[in-house]
PDB file of N, CA and C in Angstrom:
ATOM      1  N   MET A   1     -66.366  12.142  11.940  1.00 68.00           N
ATOM      2  CA  MET A   1     -65.925  12.550  10.714  1.00 68.00           C
ATOM      3  C   MET A   1     -65.143  11.524   9.679  1.00 68.00           C
ATOM      4  N   HIS A   2     -65.020  10.102  10.076  1.00 72.00           N
ATOM      5  CA  HIS A   2     -65.016   8.799   9.659  1.00 72.00           C
ATOM      6  C   HIS A   2     -66.096   8.131   8.544  1.00 72.00           C
ATOM      7  N   LEU A   3     -67.404   8.481   9.390  1.00 71.00           N
ATOM      8  CA  LEU A   3     -68.600   8.087   8.695  1.00 71.00           C
ATOM      9  C   LEU A   3     -68.382   9.065   7.249  1.00 71.00           C
ATOM     10  N   ILE A   4     -68.642   9.887   7.231  1.00 78.00           N
ATOM     11  CA  ILE A   4     -68.014  10.718   5.898  1.00 78.00           C
ATOM     12  C   ILE A   4     -67.010  11.123   5.059  1.00 78.00           C
ATOM     13  N   PHE A   5     -65.727  11.123   5.714  1.00 77.00           N
ATOM     14  CA  PHE A   5     -64.858  10.708   4.962  1.00 77.00           C
ATOM     15  C   PHE A   5     -63.838   9.751   5.005  1.00 77.00           C
ATOM     16  N   GLY A   6     -63.858   8.778   5.889  1.00 81.00           N
ATOM     17  CA  GLY A   6     -63.047   7.739   5.874  1.00 81.00           C
ATOM     18  C   GLY A   6     -63.413   6.365   5.778  1.00 81.00           C
ATOM     19  N   CYS A   7     -64.887   6.295   5.885  1.00 84.00           N
ATOM     20  CA  CYS A   7     -65.629   4.761   5.810  1.00 84.00           C
ATOM     21  C   CYS A   7     -65.867   4.281   4.264  1.00 84.00           C
ATOM     22  N   PRO A   8     -65.162   3.237   4.081  1.00 86.00           N
ATOM     23  CA  PRO A   8     -65.200   2.684   2.748  1.00 86.00           C
ATOM     24  C   PRO A   8     -66.708   2.605   2.154  1.00 86.00           C
ATOM     25  N   PHE A   9     -67.174   1.958   2.981  1.00 86.00           N
ATOM     26  CA  PHE A   9     -68.743   2.351   2.350  1.00 86.00           C
ATOM     27  C   PHE A   9     -69.439   3.520   1.966  1.00 86.00           C
ATOM     28  N   SER A  10     -68.931   4.479   2.659  1.00 89.00           N
ATOM     29  CA  SER A  10     -69.480   5.953   2.449  1.00 89.00           C
ATOM     30  C   SER A  10     -68.711   6.631   1.262  1.00 89.00           C
ATOM     31  N   SER A  11     -67.512   6.101   1.138  1.00 89.00           N
ATOM     32  CA  SER A  11     -66.812   6.891  -0.195  1.00 89.00           C
ATOM     33  C   SER A  11     -67.130   6.085  -1.134  1.00 89.00           C
ATOM     34  N   ALA A  12     -67.551   5.076  -1.346  1.00 89.00           N
ATOM     35  CA  ALA A  12     -67.971   3.942  -2.235  1.00 89.00           C
ATOM     36  C   ALA A  12     -69.398   4.782  -2.753  1.00 89.00           C
ATOM     37  N   CYS A  13     -70.275   5.093  -1.827  1.00 89.00           N
ATOM     38  CA  CYS A  13     -71.477   5.606  -2.089  1.00 89.00           C
ATOM     39  C   CYS A  13     -71.139   7.224  -2.769  1.00 89.00           C
ATOM     40  N   LEU A  14     -70.413   7.846  -2.176  1.00 91.00           N
ATOM     41  CA  LEU A  14     -70.448   9.236  -2.421  1.00 91.00           C
ATOM     42  C   LEU A  14     -69.462   9.138  -4.137  1.00 91.00           C
ATOM     43  N   THR A  15     -68.614   8.071  -4.197  1.00 90.00           N
ATOM     44  CA  THR A  15     -68.060   7.922  -5.680  1.00 90.00           C
ATOM     45  C   THR A  15     -68.931   7.868  -6.557  1.00 90.00           C
ATOM     46  N   TYR A  16     -69.786   6.956  -5.977  1.00 90.00           N
ATOM     47  CA  TYR A  16     -71.226   6.579  -7.129  1.00 90.00           C
ATOM     48  C   TYR A  16     -71.967   7.790  -7.662  1.00 90.00           C
ATOM     49  N   LEU A  17     -72.225   8.551  -6.615  1.00 90.00           N
ATOM     50  CA  LEU A  17     -73.025   9.900  -6.667  1.00 90.00           C
ATOM     51  C   LEU A  17     -72.097  10.937  -7.382  1.00 90.00           C
ATOM     52  N   ASN A  18     -70.537  10.736  -7.918  1.00 90.00           N
ATOM     53  CA  ASN A  18     -69.480  11.432  -8.258  1.00 90.00           C
ATOM     54  C   ASN A  18     -69.379  12.919  -7.413  1.00 90.00           C
ATOM     55  N   ILE A  19     -68.993  12.267  -6.083  1.00 93.00           N
ATOM     56  CA  ILE A  19     -68.777  13.339  -5.082  1.00 93.00           C
ATOM     57  C   ILE A  19     -67.140  12.806  -4.701  1.00 93.00           C
ATOM     58  N   HIS A  20     -66.142  13.431  -4.789  1.00 92.00           N
ATOM     59  CA  HIS A  20     -64.851  13.043  -4.030  1.00 92.00           C
ATOM     60  C   HIS A  20     -64.626  14.061  -3.306  1.00 92.00           C
ATOM     61  N   TRP A  21     -63.702  13.733  -2.064  1.00 90.00           N
ATOM     62  CA  TRP A  21     -63.185  14.524  -1.413  1.00 90.00           C
ATOM     63  C   TRP A  21     -61.688  14.526  -1.665  1.00 90.00           C
ATOM     64  N   ASP A  22     -61.060  15.721  -1.503  1.00 92.00           N
ATOM     65  CA  ASP A  22     -59.437  15.796  -1.197  1.00 92.00           C
ATOM     66  C   ASP A  22     -59.155  15.980   0.306  1.00 92.00           C
ATOM     67  N   THR A  23     -58.938  15.087   1.043  1.00 89.00           N
ATOM     68  CA  THR A  23     -58.872  15.098   2.296  1.00 89.00           C
ATOM     69  C   THR A  23     -57.203  16.024   2.541  1.00 89.00           C
ATOM     70  N   SER A  24     -56.590  16.166   1.516  1.00 93.00           N
ATOM     71  CA  SER A  24     -55.491  16.783   1.771  1.00 93.00           C
ATOM     72  C   SER A  24     -55.296  18.614   1.644  1.00 93.00           C
ATOM     73  N   VAL A  25     -56.533  18.827   1.769  1.00 95.00           N
ATOM     74  CA  VAL A  25     -56.869  20.199   1.972  1.00 95.00           C
ATOM     75  C   VAL A  25     -57.510  20.311   2.831  1.00 95.00           C
ATOM     76  N   ASN A  26     -57.805  22.017   3.571  1.00 94.00           N
ATOM     77  CA  ASN A  26     -58.621  22.054   4.754  1.00 94.00           C
ATOM     78  C   ASN A  26     -60.008  21.756   4.464  1.00 94.00           C
ATOM     79  N   PHE A  27     -60.752  21.675   5.523  1.00 92.00           N
ATOM     80  CA  PHE A  27     -62.007  21.471   5.196  1.00 92.00           C
ATOM     81  C   PHE A  27     -62.904  22.283   4.018  1.00 92.00           C
ATOM     82  N   GLN A  28     -62.574  23.511   4.261  1.00 95.00           N
ATOM     83  CA  GLN A  28     -63.801  24.445   3.755  1.00 95.00           C
ATOM     84  C   GLN A  28     -62.926  24.275   2.027  1.00 95.00           C
ATOM     85  N   THR A  29     -62.051  24.078   1.671  1.00 96.00           N
ATOM     86  CA  THR A  29     -61.443  24.164   0.708  1.00 96.00           C
ATOM     87  C   THR A  29     -61.757  22.808  -0.208  1.00 96.00           C
ATOM     88  N   MET A  30     -61.865  21.417   0.664  1.00 94.00           N
ATOM     89  CA  MET A  30     -62.268  20.455   0.128  1.00 94.00           C
ATOM     90  C   MET A  30     -63.767  20.429  -0.370  1.00 94.00           C
ATOM     91  N   ILE A  31     -64.508  20.941   0.516  1.00 94.00           N
ATOM     92  CA  ILE A  31     -66.436  21.037   0.182  1.00 94.00           C
ATOM     93  C   ILE A  31     -66.383  21.836  -0.825  1.00 94.00           C
ATOM     94  N   LEU A  32     -65.357  22.988  -1.127  1.00 96.00           N
ATOM     95  CA  LEU A  32     -65.662  24.091  -2.362  1.00 96.00           C
ATOM     96  C   LEU A  32     -65.285  23.316  -3.406  1.00 96.00           C
ATOM     97  N   GLN A  33     -64.294  22.491  -3.476  1.00 96.00           N
ATOM     98  CA  GLN A  33     -63.748  21.546  -4.738  1.00 96.00           C
ATOM     99  C   GLN A  33     -64.250  20.372  -4.939  1.00 96.00           C
ATOM    100  N   ALA A  34     -65.084  19.877  -4.055  1.00 95.00           N
ATOM    101  CA  ALA A  34     -66.225  18.919  -4.293  1.00 95.00           C
ATOM    102  C   ALA A  34     -67.408  19.581  -4.905  1.00 95.00           C
ATOM    103  N   ARG A  35     -67.840  20.501  -4.373  1.00 96.00           N
ATOM    104  CA  ARG A  35     -68.796  21.246  -4.946  1.00 96.00           C
ATOM    105  C   ARG A  35     -68.747  21.562  -6.631  1.00 96.00           C
ATOM    106  N   VAL A  36     -67.522  22.070  -6.559  1.00 96.00           N
ATOM    107  CA  VAL A  36     -67.104  22.567  -8.085  1.00 96.00           C
ATOM    108  C   VAL A  36     -67.118  21.292  -9.307  1.00 96.00           C
ATOM    109  N   ASN A  37     -66.538  20.427  -8.827  1.00 95.00           N
ATOM    110  CA  ASN A  37     -66.346  19.423  -9.633  1.00 95.00           C
ATOM    111  C   ASN A  37     -67.555  18.498  -9.994  1.00 95.00           C
ATOM    112  N   PHE A  38     -68.383  18.629  -8.810  1.00 93.00           N
ATOM    113  CA  PHE A  38     -69.731  18.004  -9.223  1.00 93.00           C
ATOM    114  C   PHE A  38     -70.643  18.411 -10.055  1.00 93.00           C
ATOM    115  N   HIS A  39     -70.448  19.559 -10.677  1.00 92.00           N
ATOM    116  CA  HIS A  39     -71.184  20.364 -11.656  1.00 92.00           C
ATOM    117  C   HIS A  39     -72.551  20.122 -11.899  1.00 92.00           C
ATOM    118  N   SER A  40     -73.066  20.823 -10.420  1.00 91.00           N
ATOM    119  CA  SER A  40     -74.656  20.688 -10.524  1.00 91.00           C
ATOM    120  C   SER A  40     -74.987  21.640  -9.338  1.00 91.00           C
ATOM    121  N   VAL A  41     -76.254  22.578  -9.610  1.00 91.00           N
ATOM    122  CA  VAL A  41     -76.276  23.212  -8.412  1.00 91.00           C
ATOM    123  C   VAL A  41     -77.098  22.721  -7.225  1.00 91.00           C
ATOM    124  N   ILE A  42     -77.442  21.324  -7.349  1.00 92.00           N
ATOM    125  CA  ILE A  42     -78.011  20.361  -6.457  1.00 92.00           C
ATOM    126  C   ILE A  42     -77.224  19.695  -5.594  1.00 92.00           C
ATOM    127  N   PHE A  43     -75.795  20.061  -5.489  1.00 92.00           N
ATOM    128  CA  PHE A  43     -74.614  19.202  -4.806  1.00 92.00           C
ATOM    129  C   PHE A  43     -75.181  19.310  -3.270  1.00 92.00           C
ATOM    130  N   ARG A  44     -75.669  20.684  -2.798  1.00 92.00           N
ATOM    131  CA  ARG A  44     -75.922  20.677  -1.377  1.00 92.00           C
ATOM    132  C   ARG A  44     -76.858  19.372  -0.761  1.00 92.00           C
ATOM    133  N   GLU A  45     -77.960  19.489  -1.739  1.00 94.00           N
ATOM    134  CA  GLU A  45     -78.763  18.542  -1.622  1.00 94.00           C
ATOM    135  C   GLU A  45     -78.768  17.004  -1.720  1.00 94.00           C
ATOM    136  N   VAL A  46     -78.019  17.245  -2.295  1.00 92.00           N
ATOM    137  CA  VAL A  46     -77.020  15.393  -2.947  1.00 92.00           C
ATOM    138  C   VAL A  46     -76.392  14.902  -1.819  1.00 92.00           C
ATOM    139  N   ILE A  47     -75.306  16.191  -1.277  1.00 92.00           N
ATOM    140  CA  ILE A  47     -75.050  15.655  -0.042  1.00 92.00           C
ATOM    141  C   ILE A  47     -75.729  15.100   1.129  1.00 92.00           C
ATOM    142  N   ILE A  48     -76.611  16.355   1.232  1.00 92.00           N
ATOM    143  CA  ILE A  48     -77.807  15.962   2.566  1.00 92.00           C
ATOM    144  C   ILE A  48     -78.372  14.897   2.407  1.00 92.00           C
ATOM    145  N   MET A  49     -78.633  14.451   1.396  1.00 92.00           N
ATOM    146  CA  MET A  49     -79.628  13.110   1.259  1.00 92.00           C
ATOM    147  C   MET A  49     -78.604  11.978   1.341  1.00 92.00           C
ATOM    148  N   ALA A  50     -77.682  12.003   0.292  1.00 91.00           N
ATOM    149  CA  ALA A  50     -76.631  10.874   0.932  1.00 91.00           C
ATOM    150  C   ALA A  50     -76.280  10.644   2.042  1.00 91.00           C
ATOM    151  N   MET A  51     -75.797  11.848   2.806  1.00 91.00           N
ATOM    152  CA  MET A  51     -75.293  11.588   4.468  1.00 91.00           C
ATOM    153  C   MET A  51     -76.295  11.275   5.196  1.00 91.00           C
ATOM    154  N   TRP A  52     -77.619  11.574   5.068  1.00 91.00           N
ATOM    155  CA  TRP A  52     -78.773  11.241   5.921  1.00 91.00           C
ATOM    156  C   TRP A  52     -79.045   9.591   5.577  1.00 91.00           C
ATOM    157  N   SER A  53     -78.947   9.084   4.295  1.00 89.00           N
ATOM    158  CA  SER A  53     -79.248   7.678   3.942  1.00 89.00           C
ATOM    159  C   SER A  53     -78.132   7.012   4.236  1.00 89.00           C
ATOM    160  N   ILE A  54     -76.896   7.219   4.461  1.00 89.00           N
ATOM    161  CA  ILE A  54     -75.455   6.468   5.019  1.00 89.00           C
ATOM    162  C   ILE A  54     -75.729   6.262   6.170  1.00 89.00           C
ATOM    163  N   TRP A  55     -76.120   7.550   7.124  1.00 88.00           N
ATOM    164  CA  TRP A  55     -76.280   7.469   8.799  1.00 88.00           C
ATOM    165  C   TRP A  55     -77.441   6.457   9.141  1.00 88.00           C
ATOM    166  N   THR A  56     -78.609   6.720   8.298  1.00 86.00           N
ATOM    167  CA  THR A  56     -79.910   5.686   8.837  1.00 86.00           C
ATOM    168  C   THR A  56     -79.324   4.437   8.131  1.00 86.00           C
ATOM    169  N   HIS A  57     -78.740   3.906   7.257  1.00 83.00           N
ATOM    170  CA  HIS A  57     -78.163   2.791   6.965  1.00 83.00           C
ATOM    171  C   HIS A  57     -77.325   2.350   8.202  1.00 83.00           C
ATOM    172  N   ARG A  58     -76.502   3.190   8.503  1.00 83.00           N
ATOM    173  CA  ARG A  58     -75.694   2.527   9.704  1.00 83.00           C
ATOM    174  C   ARG A  58     -76.267   2.146  10.975  1.00 83.00           C
ATOM    175  N   ASN A  59     -77.346   3.125  11.344  1.00 85.00           N
ATOM    176  CA  ASN A  59     -77.805   3.156  12.425  1.00 85.00           C
ATOM    177  C   ASN A  59     -78.876   1.764  12.142  1.00 85.00           C
ATOM    178  N   SER A  60     -79.188   1.404  11.469  1.00 82.00           N
ATOM    179  CA  SER A  60     -80.356   0.423  11.042  1.00 82.00           C
ATOM    180  C   SER A  60     -79.446  -0.865  11.260  1.00 82.00           C
ATOM    181  N   ILE A  61     -77.795  -0.965  10.808  1.00 78.00           N
ATOM    182  CA  ILE A  61     -77.324  -2.369  11.095  1.00 78.00           C
ATOM    183  C   ILE A  61     -76.974  -2.266  12.268  1.00 78.00           C
ATOM    184  N   ILE A  62     -76.789  -1.016  13.073  1.00 78.00           N
ATOM    185  CA  ILE A  62     -76.197  -1.154  14.581  1.00 78.00           C
ATOM    186  C   ILE A  62     -77.588  -1.559  15.497  1.00 78.00           C
ATOM    187  N   PHE A  63     -78.738  -0.634  15.049  1.00 82.00           N
ATOM    188  CA  PHE A  63     -79.842  -0.806  16.401  1.00 82.00           C
ATOM    189  C   PHE A  63     -81.034  -1.781  15.837  1.00 82.00           C
ATOM    190  N   ASP A  64     -81.023  -2.099  14.544  1.00 79.00           N
ATOM    191  CA  ASP A  64     -82.157  -2.926  14.091  1.00 79.00           C
ATOM    192  C   ASP A  64     -81.779  -4.203  13.758  1.00 79.00           C
ATOM    193  N   GLU A  65     -80.402  -4.604  13.722  1.00 71.00           N
ATOM    194  CA  GLU A  65     -80.062  -5.732  13.470  1.00 71.00           C
ATOM    195  C   GLU A  65     -80.387  -6.096  12.068  1.00 71.00           C
ATOM    196  N   SER A  66     -80.158  -5.420  11.632  1.00 73.00           N
ATOM    197  CA  SER A  66     -80.901  -5.652   9.791  1.00 73.00           C
ATOM    198  C   SER A  66     -79.345  -6.554   9.435  1.00 73.00           C
ATOM    199  N   PHE A  67     -78.114  -5.757   9.731  1.00 71.00           N
ATOM    200  CA  PHE A  67     -76.985  -6.803   9.140  1.00 71.00           C
ATOM    201  C   PHE A  67     -76.813  -8.165   9.547  1.00 71.00           C
ATOM    202  N   PHE A  68     -77.175  -8.535  10.958  1.00 73.00           N
ATOM    203  CA  PHE A  68     -77.377 -10.066  11.025  1.00 73.00           C
ATOM    204  C   PHE A  68     -78.206 -10.667  10.359  1.00 73.00           C
ATOM    205  N   GLU A  69     -79.812  -9.945  10.271  1.00 77.00           N
ATOM    206  CA  GLU A  69     -80.785 -10.788   9.441  1.00 77.00           C
ATOM    207  C   GLU A  69     -80.199 -11.032   8.030  1.00 77.00           C
ATOM    208  N   GLY A  70     -79.403  -9.758   7.433  1.00 74.00           N
ATOM    209  CA  GLY A  70     -79.394  -9.991   6.192  1.00 74.00           C
ATOM    210  C   GLY A  70     -78.166 -11.238   5.648  1.00 74.00           C
ATOM    211  N   MET A  71     -77.103 -10.954   6.766  1.00 74.00           N
ATOM    212  CA  MET A  71     -76.007 -12.062   6.810  1.00 74.00           C
ATOM    213  C   MET A  71     -76.784 -13.310   7.085  1.00 74.00           C
ATOM    214  N   MET A  72     -77.383 -13.545   7.859  1.00 77.00           N
ATOM    215  CA  MET A  72     -78.184 -14.943   8.184  1.00 77.00           C
ATOM    216  C   MET A  72     -79.028 -15.496   6.643  1.00 77.00           C
ATOM    217  N   ALA A  73     -79.501 -14.260   5.864  1.00 79.00           N
ATOM    218  CA  ALA A  73     -80.142 -14.687   4.956  1.00 79.00           C
ATOM    219  C   ALA A  73     -79.345 -15.494   3.547  1.00 79.00           C
ATOM    220  N   THR A  74     -78.180 -14.359   3.682  1.00 77.00           N
ATOM    221  CA  THR A  74     -77.291 -15.074   2.845  1.00 77.00           C
ATOM    222  C   THR A  74     -76.565 -16.470   3.150  1.00 77.00           C
ATOM    223  N   THR A  75     -76.492 -16.984   4.276  1.00 79.00           N
ATOM    224  CA  THR A  75     -76.177 -18.353   4.594  1.00 79.00           C
ATOM    225  C   THR A  75     -76.765 -19.455   3.894  1.00 79.00           C
ATOM    226  N   LEU A  76     -78.145 -19.234   3.545  1.00 81.00           N
ATOM    227  CA  LEU A  76     -78.778 -20.013   2.595  1.00 81.00           C
ATOM    228  C   LEU A  76     -78.553 -20.905   1.096  1.00 81.00           C
ATOM    229  N   ARG A  77     -77.094 -19.602   0.607  1.00 81.00           N
ATOM    230  CA  ARG A  77     -76.581 -19.839  -0.359  1.00 81.00           C
ATOM    231  C   ARG A  77     -75.081 -20.545  -0.107  1.00 81.00           C
ATOM    232  N   VAL A  78     -74.658 -20.741   1.029  1.00 78.00           N
ATOM    233  CA  VAL A  78     -73.533 -20.967   1.532  1.00 78.00           C
ATOM    234  C   VAL A  78     -73.274 -22.524   1.446  1.00 78.00           C
ATOM    235  N   ASN A  79     -72.465 -22.980   1.461  1.00 79.00           N
ATOM    236  CA  ASN A  79     -71.659 -24.354   1.113  1.00 79.00           C
ATOM    237  C   ASN A  79     -72.062 -24.956   2.593  1.00 79.00           C
ATOM    238  N   SER A  80     -72.800 -25.730   2.505  1.00 80.00           N
ATOM    239  CA  SER A  80     -73.551 -26.749   3.706  1.00 80.00           C
ATOM    240  C   SER A  80     -72.404 -27.070   4.437  1.00 80.00           C
ATOM    241  N   GLN A  81     -71.423 -27.353   4.302  1.00 80.00           N
ATOM    242  CA  GLN A  81     -70.067 -27.687   5.092  1.00 80.00           C
ATOM    243  C   GLN A  81     -69.488 -26.250   6.000  1.00 80.00           C
ATOM    244  N   LEU A  82     -69.747 -25.253   5.486  1.00 79.00           N
ATOM    245  CA  LEU A  82     -69.189 -24.048   6.215  1.00 79.00           C
ATOM    246  C   LEU A  82     -70.520 -23.277   6.914  1.00 79.00           C
ATOM    247  N   LYS A  83     -71.498 -23.748   6.505  1.00 81.00           N
ATOM    248  CA  LYS A  83     -73.068 -22.632   7.367  1.00 81.00           C
ATOM    249  C   LYS A  83     -72.802 -22.988   8.648  1.00 81.00           C
ATOM    250  N   ASP A  84     -72.830 -23.853   9.466  1.00 84.00           N
ATOM    251  CA  ASP A  84     -72.641 -23.889  10.778  1.00 84.00           C
ATOM    252  C   ASP A  84     -71.658 -23.046  11.278  1.00 84.00           C
ATOM    253  N   LYS A  85     -70.283 -23.039  10.543  1.00 83.00           N
ATOM    254  CA  LYS A  85     -69.190 -22.046  11.071  1.00 83.00           C
ATOM    255  C   LYS A  85     -69.621 -20.582  11.053  1.00 83.00           C
ATOM    256  N   ILE A  86     -70.449 -20.172   9.969  1.00 79.00           N
ATOM    257  CA  ILE A  86     -70.358 -18.810   9.384  1.00 79.00           C
ATOM    258  C   ILE A  86     -71.622 -18.423  10.571  1.00 79.00           C
ATOM    259  N   VAL A  87     -72.578 -19.129  10.883  1.00 81.00           N
ATOM    260  CA  VAL A  87     -73.576 -18.821  11.827  1.00 81.00           C
ATOM    261  C   VAL A  87     -73.186 -18.859  13.370  1.00 81.00           C
ATOM    262  N   VAL A  88     -72.196 -19.711  13.710  1.00 82.00           N
ATOM    263  CA  VAL A  88     -71.521 -19.273  14.880  1.00 82.00           C
ATOM    264  C   VAL A  88     -70.712 -17.978  15.242  1.00 82.00           C
ATOM    265  N   TRP A  89     -70.052 -17.862  13.939  1.00 76.00           N
ATOM    266  CA  TRP A  89     -69.202 -16.611  13.840  1.00 76.00           C
ATOM    267  C   TRP A  89     -70.255 -15.380  13.777  1.00 76.00           C
ATOM    268  N   LEU A  90     -71.118 -15.363  12.733  1.00 75.00           N
ATOM    269  CA  LEU A  90     -72.524 -14.447  13.079  1.00 75.00           C
ATOM    270  C   LEU A  90     -73.014 -14.323  14.595  1.00 75.00           C
ATOM    271  N   SER A  91     -73.497 -15.334  15.270  1.00 77.00           N
ATOM    272  CA  SER A  91     -73.727 -15.251  16.345  1.00 77.00           C
ATOM    273  C   SER A  91     -72.752 -14.544  17.685  1.00 77.00           C
ATOM    274  N   SER A  92     -71.567 -14.671  17.354  1.00 75.00           N
ATOM    275  CA  SER A  92     -70.589 -14.128  18.226  1.00 75.00           C
ATOM    276  C   SER A  92     -70.341 -12.753  18.089  1.00 75.00           C
ATOM    277  N   LEU A  93     -71.185 -12.291  17.082  1.00 65.00           N
ATOM    278  CA  LEU A  93     -70.670 -10.427  16.639  1.00 65.00           C
ATOM    279  C   LEU A  93     -71.997  -9.802  17.551  1.00 65.00           C
ATOM    280  N   LEU A  94     -73.187 -10.702  17.874  1.00 62.00           N
ATOM    281  CA  LEU A  94     -74.095  -9.788  18.883  1.00 62.00           C
ATOM    282  C   LEU A  94     -73.692  -9.779  19.996  1.00 62.00           C
TER     283      LEU A  94
END
């Protein structure tokens, strides 16, 4: 449930798609409210595609180490005095 309703990245993606969850109500009401507020008949399809994309992105970060590679690529732009410290920190995450 965290990945769908509590994760900041997931929340940002869904907000961008104009999908907002009211987690103060029960699950069924929350889904129905989000669908009504979405104002389109393609709500279910958008949710399915969004959840699939978020889930596969999460898996690629964890299993394909794309997060590490992406972060290493950004070190090319980092202040040279900090680069070694950042690389050591990133390596400690593996």
